[in-house]
XYZ file of N, CA and C in Angstrom:
618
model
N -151.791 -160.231 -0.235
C -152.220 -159.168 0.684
C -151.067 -158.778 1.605
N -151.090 -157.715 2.186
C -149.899 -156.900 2.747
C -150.111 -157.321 4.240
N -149.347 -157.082 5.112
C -149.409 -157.216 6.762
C -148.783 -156.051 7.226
N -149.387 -155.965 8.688
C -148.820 -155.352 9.730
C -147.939 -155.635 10.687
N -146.926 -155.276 10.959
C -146.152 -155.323 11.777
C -146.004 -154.471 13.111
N -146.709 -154.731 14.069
C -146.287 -153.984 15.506
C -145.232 -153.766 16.576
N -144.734 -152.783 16.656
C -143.938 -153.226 17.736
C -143.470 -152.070 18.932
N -143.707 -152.308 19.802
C -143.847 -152.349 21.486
C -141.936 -151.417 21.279
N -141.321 -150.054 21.795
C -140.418 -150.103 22.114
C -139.590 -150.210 23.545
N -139.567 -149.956 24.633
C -139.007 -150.064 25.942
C -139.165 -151.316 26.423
N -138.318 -152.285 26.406
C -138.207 -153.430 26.786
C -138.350 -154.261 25.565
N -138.468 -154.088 24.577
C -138.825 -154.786 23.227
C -138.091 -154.465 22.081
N -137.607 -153.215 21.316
C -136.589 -152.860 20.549
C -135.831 -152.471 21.362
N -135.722 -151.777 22.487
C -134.937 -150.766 23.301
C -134.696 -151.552 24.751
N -133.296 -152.139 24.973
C -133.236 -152.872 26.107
C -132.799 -151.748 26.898
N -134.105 -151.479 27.558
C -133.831 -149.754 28.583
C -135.323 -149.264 28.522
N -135.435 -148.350 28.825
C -136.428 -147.046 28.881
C -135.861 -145.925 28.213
N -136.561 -145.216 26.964
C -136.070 -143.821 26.648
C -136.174 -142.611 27.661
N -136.317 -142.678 28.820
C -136.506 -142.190 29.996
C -135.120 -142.149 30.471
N -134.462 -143.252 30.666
C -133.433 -143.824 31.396
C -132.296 -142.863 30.471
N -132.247 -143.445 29.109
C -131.264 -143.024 28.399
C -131.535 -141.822 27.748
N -132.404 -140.589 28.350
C -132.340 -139.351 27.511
C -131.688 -138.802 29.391
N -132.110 -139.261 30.178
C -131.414 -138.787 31.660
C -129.966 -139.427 31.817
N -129.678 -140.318 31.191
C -128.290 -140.487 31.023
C -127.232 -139.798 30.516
N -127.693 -139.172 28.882
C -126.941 -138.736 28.197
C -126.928 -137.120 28.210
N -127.775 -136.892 29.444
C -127.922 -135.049 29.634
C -127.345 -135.525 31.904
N -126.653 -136.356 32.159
C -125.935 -136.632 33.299
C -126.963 -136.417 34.520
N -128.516 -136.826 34.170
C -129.295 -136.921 35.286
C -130.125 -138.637 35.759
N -128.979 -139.583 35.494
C -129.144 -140.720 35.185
C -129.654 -141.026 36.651
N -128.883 -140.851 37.815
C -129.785 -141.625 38.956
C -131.107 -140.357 39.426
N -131.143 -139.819 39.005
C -132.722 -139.189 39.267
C -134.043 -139.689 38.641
N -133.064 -139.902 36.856
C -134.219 -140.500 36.312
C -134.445 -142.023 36.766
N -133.512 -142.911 37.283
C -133.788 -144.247 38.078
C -134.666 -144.024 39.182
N -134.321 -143.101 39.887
C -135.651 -142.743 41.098
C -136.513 -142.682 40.461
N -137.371 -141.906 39.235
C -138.624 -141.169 38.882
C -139.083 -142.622 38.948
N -138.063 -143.572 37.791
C -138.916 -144.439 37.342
C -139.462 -145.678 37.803
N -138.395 -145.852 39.083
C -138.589 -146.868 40.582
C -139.762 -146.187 40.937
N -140.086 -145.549 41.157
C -141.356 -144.392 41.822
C -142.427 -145.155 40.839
N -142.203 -144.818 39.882
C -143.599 -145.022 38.994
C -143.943 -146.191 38.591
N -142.760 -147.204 38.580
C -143.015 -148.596 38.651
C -144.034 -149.401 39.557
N -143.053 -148.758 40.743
C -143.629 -148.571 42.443
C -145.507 -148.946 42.421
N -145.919 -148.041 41.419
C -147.425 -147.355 41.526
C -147.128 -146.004 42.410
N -146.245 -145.470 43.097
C -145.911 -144.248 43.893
C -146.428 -143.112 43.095
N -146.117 -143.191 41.924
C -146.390 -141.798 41.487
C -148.055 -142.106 40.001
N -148.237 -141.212 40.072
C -148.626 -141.038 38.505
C -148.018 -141.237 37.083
N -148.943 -141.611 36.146
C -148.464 -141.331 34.688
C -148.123 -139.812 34.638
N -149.109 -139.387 34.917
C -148.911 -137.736 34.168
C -147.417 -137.268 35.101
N -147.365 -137.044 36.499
C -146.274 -136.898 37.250
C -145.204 -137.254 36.985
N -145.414 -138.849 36.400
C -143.430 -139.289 35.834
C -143.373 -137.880 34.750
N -143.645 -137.506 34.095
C -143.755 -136.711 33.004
C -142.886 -135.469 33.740
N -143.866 -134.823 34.573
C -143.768 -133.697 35.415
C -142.452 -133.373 36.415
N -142.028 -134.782 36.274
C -140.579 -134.925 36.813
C -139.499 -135.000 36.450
N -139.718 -135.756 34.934
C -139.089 -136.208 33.751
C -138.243 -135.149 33.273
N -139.591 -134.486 32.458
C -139.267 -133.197 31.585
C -138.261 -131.840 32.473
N -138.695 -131.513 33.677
C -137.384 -130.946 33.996
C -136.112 -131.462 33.872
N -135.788 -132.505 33.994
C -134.354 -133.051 34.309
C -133.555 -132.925 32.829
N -134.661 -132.206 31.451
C -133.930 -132.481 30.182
C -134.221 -131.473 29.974
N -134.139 -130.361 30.327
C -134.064 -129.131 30.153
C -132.714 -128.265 29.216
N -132.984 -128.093 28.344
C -132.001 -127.651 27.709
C -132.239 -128.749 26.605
N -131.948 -129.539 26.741
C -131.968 -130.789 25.953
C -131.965 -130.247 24.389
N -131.576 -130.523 23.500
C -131.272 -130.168 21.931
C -131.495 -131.402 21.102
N -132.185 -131.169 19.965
C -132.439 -131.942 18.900
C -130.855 -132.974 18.709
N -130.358 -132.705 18.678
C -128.800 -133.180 18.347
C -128.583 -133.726 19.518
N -128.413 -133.330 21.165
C -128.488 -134.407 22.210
C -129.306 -135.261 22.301
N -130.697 -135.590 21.557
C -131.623 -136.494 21.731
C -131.196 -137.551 20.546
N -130.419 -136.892 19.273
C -130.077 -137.902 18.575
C -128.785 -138.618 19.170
N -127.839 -138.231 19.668
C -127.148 -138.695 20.696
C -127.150 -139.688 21.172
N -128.526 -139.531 22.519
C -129.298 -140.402 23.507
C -129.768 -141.202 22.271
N -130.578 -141.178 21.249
C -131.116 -142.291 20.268
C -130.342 -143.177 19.878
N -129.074 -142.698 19.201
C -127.808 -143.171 18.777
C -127.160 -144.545 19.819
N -127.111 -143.645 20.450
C -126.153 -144.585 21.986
C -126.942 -145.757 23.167
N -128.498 -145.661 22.466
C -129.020 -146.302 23.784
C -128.923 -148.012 23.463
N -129.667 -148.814 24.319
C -129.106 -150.048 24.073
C -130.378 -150.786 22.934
N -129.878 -150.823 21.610
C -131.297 -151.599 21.118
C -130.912 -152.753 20.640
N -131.832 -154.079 20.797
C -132.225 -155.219 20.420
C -131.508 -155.146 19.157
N -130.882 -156.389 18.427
C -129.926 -156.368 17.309
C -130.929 -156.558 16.148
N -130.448 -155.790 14.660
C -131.603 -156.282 13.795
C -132.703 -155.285 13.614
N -133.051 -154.031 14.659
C -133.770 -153.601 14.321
C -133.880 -153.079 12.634
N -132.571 -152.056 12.240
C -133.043 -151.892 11.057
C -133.297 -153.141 9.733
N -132.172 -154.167 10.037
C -132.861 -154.837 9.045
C -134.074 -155.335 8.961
N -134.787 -155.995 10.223
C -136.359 -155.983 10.213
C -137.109 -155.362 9.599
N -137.151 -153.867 9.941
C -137.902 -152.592 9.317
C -137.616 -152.730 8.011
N -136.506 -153.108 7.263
C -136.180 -153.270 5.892
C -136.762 -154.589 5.227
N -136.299 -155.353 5.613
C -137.704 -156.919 5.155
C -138.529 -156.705 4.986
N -139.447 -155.890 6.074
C -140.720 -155.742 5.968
C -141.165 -154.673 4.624
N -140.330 -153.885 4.524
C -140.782 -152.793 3.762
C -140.696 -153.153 2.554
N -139.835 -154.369 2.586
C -139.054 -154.747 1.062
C -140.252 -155.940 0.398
N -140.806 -156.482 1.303
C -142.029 -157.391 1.191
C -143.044 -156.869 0.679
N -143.272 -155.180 0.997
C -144.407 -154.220 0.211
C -145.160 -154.633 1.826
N -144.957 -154.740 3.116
C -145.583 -154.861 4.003
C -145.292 -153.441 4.961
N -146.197 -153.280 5.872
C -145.596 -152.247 7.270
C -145.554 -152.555 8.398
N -144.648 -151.796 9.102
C -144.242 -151.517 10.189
C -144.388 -150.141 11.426
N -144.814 -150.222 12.311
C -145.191 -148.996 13.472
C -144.665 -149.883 14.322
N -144.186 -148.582 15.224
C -143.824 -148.885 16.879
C -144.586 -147.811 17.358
N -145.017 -148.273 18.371
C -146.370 -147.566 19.394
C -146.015 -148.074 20.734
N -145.545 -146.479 21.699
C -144.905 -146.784 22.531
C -145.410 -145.525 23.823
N -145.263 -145.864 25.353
C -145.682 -144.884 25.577
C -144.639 -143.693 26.097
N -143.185 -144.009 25.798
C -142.230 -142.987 25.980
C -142.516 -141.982 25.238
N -142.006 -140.735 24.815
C -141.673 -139.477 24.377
C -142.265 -139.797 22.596
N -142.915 -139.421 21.837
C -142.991 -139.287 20.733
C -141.601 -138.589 19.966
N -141.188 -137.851 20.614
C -139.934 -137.173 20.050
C -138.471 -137.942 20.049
N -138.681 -138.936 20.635
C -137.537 -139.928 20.872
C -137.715 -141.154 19.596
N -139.269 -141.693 20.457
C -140.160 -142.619 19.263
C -139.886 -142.562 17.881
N -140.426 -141.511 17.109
C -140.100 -141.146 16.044
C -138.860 -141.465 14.934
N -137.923 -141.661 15.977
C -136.609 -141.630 15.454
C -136.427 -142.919 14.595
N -137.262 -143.597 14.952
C -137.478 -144.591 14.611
C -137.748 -145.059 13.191
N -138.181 -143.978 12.554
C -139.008 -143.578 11.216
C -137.457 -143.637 10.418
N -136.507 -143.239 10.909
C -135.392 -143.181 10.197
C -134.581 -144.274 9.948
N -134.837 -145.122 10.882
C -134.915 -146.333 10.745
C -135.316 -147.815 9.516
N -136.459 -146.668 9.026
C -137.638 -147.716 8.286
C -138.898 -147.738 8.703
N -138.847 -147.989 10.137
C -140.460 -147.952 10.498
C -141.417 -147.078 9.562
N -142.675 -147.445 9.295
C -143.346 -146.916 7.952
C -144.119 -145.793 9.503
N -144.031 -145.844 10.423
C -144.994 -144.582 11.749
C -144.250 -145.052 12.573
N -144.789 -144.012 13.888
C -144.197 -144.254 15.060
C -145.631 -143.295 16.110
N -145.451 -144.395 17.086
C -146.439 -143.353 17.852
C -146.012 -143.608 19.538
N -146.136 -141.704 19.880
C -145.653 -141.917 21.553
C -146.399 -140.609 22.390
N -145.576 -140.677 23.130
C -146.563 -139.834 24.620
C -146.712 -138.306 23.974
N -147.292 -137.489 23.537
C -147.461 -135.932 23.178
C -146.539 -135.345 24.653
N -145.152 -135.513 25.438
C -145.039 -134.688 26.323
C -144.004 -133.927 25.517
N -143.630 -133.241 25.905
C -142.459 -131.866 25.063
C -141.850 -130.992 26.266
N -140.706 -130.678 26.156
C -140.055 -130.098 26.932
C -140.413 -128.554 26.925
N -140.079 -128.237 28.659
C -141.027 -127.382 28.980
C -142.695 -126.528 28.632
N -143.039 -128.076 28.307
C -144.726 -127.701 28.291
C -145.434 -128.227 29.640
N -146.461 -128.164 29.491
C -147.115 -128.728 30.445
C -147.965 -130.018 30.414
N -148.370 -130.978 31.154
C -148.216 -132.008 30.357
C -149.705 -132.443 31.391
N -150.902 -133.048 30.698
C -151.725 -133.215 31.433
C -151.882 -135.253 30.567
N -153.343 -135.635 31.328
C -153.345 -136.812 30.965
C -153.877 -136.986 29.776
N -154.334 -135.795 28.599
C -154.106 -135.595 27.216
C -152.913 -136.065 26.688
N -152.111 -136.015 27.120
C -150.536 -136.257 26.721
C -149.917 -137.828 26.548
N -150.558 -138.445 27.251
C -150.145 -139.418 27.488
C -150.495 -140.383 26.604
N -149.553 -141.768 26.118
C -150.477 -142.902 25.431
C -150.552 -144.248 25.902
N -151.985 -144.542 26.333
C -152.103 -145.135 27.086
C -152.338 -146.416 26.253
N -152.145 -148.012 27.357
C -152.521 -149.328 27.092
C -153.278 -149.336 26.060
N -154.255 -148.831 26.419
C -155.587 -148.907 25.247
C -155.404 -148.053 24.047
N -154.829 -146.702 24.231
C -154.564 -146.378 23.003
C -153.488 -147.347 22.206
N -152.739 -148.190 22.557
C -152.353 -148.857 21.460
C -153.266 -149.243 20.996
N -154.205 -150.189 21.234
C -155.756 -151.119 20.596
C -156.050 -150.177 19.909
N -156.622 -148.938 20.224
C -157.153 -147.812 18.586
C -155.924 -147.319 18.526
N -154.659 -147.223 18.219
C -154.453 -146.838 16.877
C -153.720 -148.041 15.837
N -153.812 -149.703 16.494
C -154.055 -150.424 15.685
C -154.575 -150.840 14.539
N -156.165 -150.646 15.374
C -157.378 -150.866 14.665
C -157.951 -149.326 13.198
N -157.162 -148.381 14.211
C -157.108 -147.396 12.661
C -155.758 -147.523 11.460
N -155.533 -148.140 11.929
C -153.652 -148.926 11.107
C -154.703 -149.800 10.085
N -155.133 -150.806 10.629
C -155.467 -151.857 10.105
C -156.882 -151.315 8.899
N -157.435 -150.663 9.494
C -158.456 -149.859 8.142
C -158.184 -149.227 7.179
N -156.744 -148.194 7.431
C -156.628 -147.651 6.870
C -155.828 -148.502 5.512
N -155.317 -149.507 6.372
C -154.388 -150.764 4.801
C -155.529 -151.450 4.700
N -156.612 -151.324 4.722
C -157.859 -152.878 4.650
C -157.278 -153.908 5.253
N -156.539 -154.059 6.233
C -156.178 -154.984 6.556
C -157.332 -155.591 7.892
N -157.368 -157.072 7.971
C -158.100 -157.545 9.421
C -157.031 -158.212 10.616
N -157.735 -158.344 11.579
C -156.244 -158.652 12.553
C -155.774 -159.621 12.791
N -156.160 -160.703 11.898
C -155.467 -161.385 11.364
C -154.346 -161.419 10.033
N -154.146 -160.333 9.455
C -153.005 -160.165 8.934
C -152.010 -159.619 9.404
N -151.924 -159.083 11.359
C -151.142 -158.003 11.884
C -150.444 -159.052 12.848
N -149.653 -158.781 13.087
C -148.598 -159.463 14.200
C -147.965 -158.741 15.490
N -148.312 -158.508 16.537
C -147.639 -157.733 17.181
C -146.509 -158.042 18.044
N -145.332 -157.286 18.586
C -144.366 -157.715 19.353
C -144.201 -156.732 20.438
N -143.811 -157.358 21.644
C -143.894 -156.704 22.681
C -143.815 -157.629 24.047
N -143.434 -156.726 25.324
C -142.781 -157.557 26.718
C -143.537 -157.451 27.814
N -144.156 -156.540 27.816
C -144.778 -155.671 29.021
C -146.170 -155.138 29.340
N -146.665 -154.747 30.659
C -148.122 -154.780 30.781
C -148.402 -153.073 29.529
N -148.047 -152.943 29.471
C -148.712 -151.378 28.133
C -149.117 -152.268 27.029
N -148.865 -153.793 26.726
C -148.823 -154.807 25.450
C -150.498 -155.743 25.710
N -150.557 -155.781 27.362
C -151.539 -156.620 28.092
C -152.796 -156.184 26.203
N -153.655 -155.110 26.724
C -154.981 -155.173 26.016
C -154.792 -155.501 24.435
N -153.626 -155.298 24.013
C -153.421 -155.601 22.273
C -152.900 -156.803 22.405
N -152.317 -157.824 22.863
C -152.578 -158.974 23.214
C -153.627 -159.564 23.284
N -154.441 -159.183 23.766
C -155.817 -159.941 24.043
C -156.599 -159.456 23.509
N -156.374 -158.645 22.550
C -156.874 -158.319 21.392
C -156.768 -159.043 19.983
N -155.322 -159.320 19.436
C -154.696 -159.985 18.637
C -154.682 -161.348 18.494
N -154.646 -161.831 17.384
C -153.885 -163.248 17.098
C -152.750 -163.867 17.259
N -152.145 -162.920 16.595
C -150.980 -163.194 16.433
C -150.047 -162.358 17.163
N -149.260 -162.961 17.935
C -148.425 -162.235 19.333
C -147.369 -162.802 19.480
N -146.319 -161.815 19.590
C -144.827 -162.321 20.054
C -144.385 -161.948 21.284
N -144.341 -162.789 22.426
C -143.634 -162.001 23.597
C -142.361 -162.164 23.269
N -141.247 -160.839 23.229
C -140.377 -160.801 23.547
C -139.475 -160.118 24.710
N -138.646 -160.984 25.058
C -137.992 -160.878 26.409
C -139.041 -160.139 27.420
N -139.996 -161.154 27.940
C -141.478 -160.163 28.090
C -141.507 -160.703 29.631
N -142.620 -160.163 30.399
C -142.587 -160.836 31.791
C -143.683 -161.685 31.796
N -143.841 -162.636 32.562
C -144.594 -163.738 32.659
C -146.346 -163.585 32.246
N -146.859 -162.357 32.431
C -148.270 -162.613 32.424
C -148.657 -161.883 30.499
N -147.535 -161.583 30.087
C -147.219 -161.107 28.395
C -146.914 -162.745 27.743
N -146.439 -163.241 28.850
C -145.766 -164.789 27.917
C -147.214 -165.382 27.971
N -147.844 -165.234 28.846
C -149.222 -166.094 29.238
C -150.025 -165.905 28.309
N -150.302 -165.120 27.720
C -150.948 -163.901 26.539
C -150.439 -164.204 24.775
N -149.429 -164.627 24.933
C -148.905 -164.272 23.550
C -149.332 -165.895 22.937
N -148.862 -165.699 21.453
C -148.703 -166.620 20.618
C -147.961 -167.536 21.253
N -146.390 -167.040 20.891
C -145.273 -167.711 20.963
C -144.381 -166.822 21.572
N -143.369 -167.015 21.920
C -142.605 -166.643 22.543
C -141.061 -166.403 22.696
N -140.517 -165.394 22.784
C -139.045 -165.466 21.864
C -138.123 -164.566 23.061
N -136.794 -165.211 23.431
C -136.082 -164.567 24.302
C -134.452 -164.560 23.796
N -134.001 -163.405 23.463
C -132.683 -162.956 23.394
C -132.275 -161.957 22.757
N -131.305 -161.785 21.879
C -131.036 -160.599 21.464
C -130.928 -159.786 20.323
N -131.577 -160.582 19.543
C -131.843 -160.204 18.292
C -133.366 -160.020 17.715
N -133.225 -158.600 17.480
C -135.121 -158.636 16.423
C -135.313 -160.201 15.267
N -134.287 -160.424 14.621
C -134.450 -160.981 13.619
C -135.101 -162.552 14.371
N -135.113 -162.804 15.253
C -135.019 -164.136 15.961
C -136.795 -164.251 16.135
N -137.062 -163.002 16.644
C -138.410 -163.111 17.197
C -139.561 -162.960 15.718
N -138.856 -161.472 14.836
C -139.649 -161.632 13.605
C -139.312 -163.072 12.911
N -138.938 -163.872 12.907
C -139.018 -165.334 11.691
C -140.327 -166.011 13.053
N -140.314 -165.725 14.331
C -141.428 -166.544 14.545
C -142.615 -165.789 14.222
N -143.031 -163.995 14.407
C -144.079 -163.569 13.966
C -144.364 -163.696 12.314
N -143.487 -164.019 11.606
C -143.361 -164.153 10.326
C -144.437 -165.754 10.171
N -144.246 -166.328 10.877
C -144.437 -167.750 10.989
C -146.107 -167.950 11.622
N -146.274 -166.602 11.926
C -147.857 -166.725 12.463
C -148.867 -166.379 11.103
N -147.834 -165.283 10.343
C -148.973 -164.549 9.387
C -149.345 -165.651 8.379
């Protein structure tokens, strides 16, 4: 039987925020550190980081976002992971709540999906847009139907409270480089710099 593979990107494949590094590579890097101190904060809103966001990448071009994709800082291993897995006849999604248009990129990668926030430059962006904690849990659970799979054949990886409800949902859980109440939560637990380090322990759950 086949498995699932989950995985969490900002703080988990991506040592950064795609926030951070699409305001970096268009030279609005300490604004986007304010938005996101703000929203960390609880200061602002979900929908508002958005509303603040999306101006600062204005102009922004398919080719500068591959750029920002290209150049940002990711966890070592990602593509070969995505390739094991695929090569096993198994899958892989990252479900994340940054930019779907960033997310995605991911697909080029290997990832068999990718899922992220519906915001888009110069649209308007309401709390439709957004993907929240819980939407990871359903679109898991429609992952997992759609392969017949149960959740015990799925493994997920991930650092951070957006990971909290699919955690405590799951069996099988990898915190990586995660903060304390994700470590509390998980399976097992994996800290440094390589994907390949953390998949041989989710490998080790299925």
């Amino acid at each position: 039987m086949t498995k699932l593979h989950v995985f969490d990107m900002d703080g988990t494949l991506l040592q950064s925020t795609a926030s951070i590094e699409i305001s970096r590579a268009v030279g609005e890097l300490a604004a986007g550190e304010l938005i996101e101190q703000s929203w960390f904060k609880g200061e602002i809103s979900d929908v508002r980081f958005w509303e603040l966001c999306l101006p600062l990448w204005e102009g922004l071009s398919e080719a500068d976002i591959d750029d920002a994709f290209a150049a940002s800082p990711w966890i070592g291993g990602v593509v070969e992971v995505f390739a094991d897995i695929r090569n096993r006849g198994e899958y892989s999604t990252v479900i994340s709540q940054s930019p779907q248009f960033f997310v995605e990129r991911l697909t080029g990668w290997g990832a068999d999906s990718a899922f992220g926030a519906q915001v888009a430059l110069r649209s308007e962006v309401g709390p439709e847009s957004l993907l929240s904690a819980e939407d990871k849990v359903s679109i898991v659970s429609k992952l997992l139907a759609e392969y017949g799979l149960a959740e015990g054949d799925c493994v997920a990886y991930g650092d951070s409270t957006s990971d909290i409800p699919l955690f405590g949902k799951l069996p099988n859980t990898v915190a990586v480089n995660a903060s304390p109440r994700v470590r509390e939560l998980a399976t097992i637990e994996y800290e440094g710099s390589d994907l390949r380090g953390a998949y041989v322990l989710g490998r080790g759950l299925l």
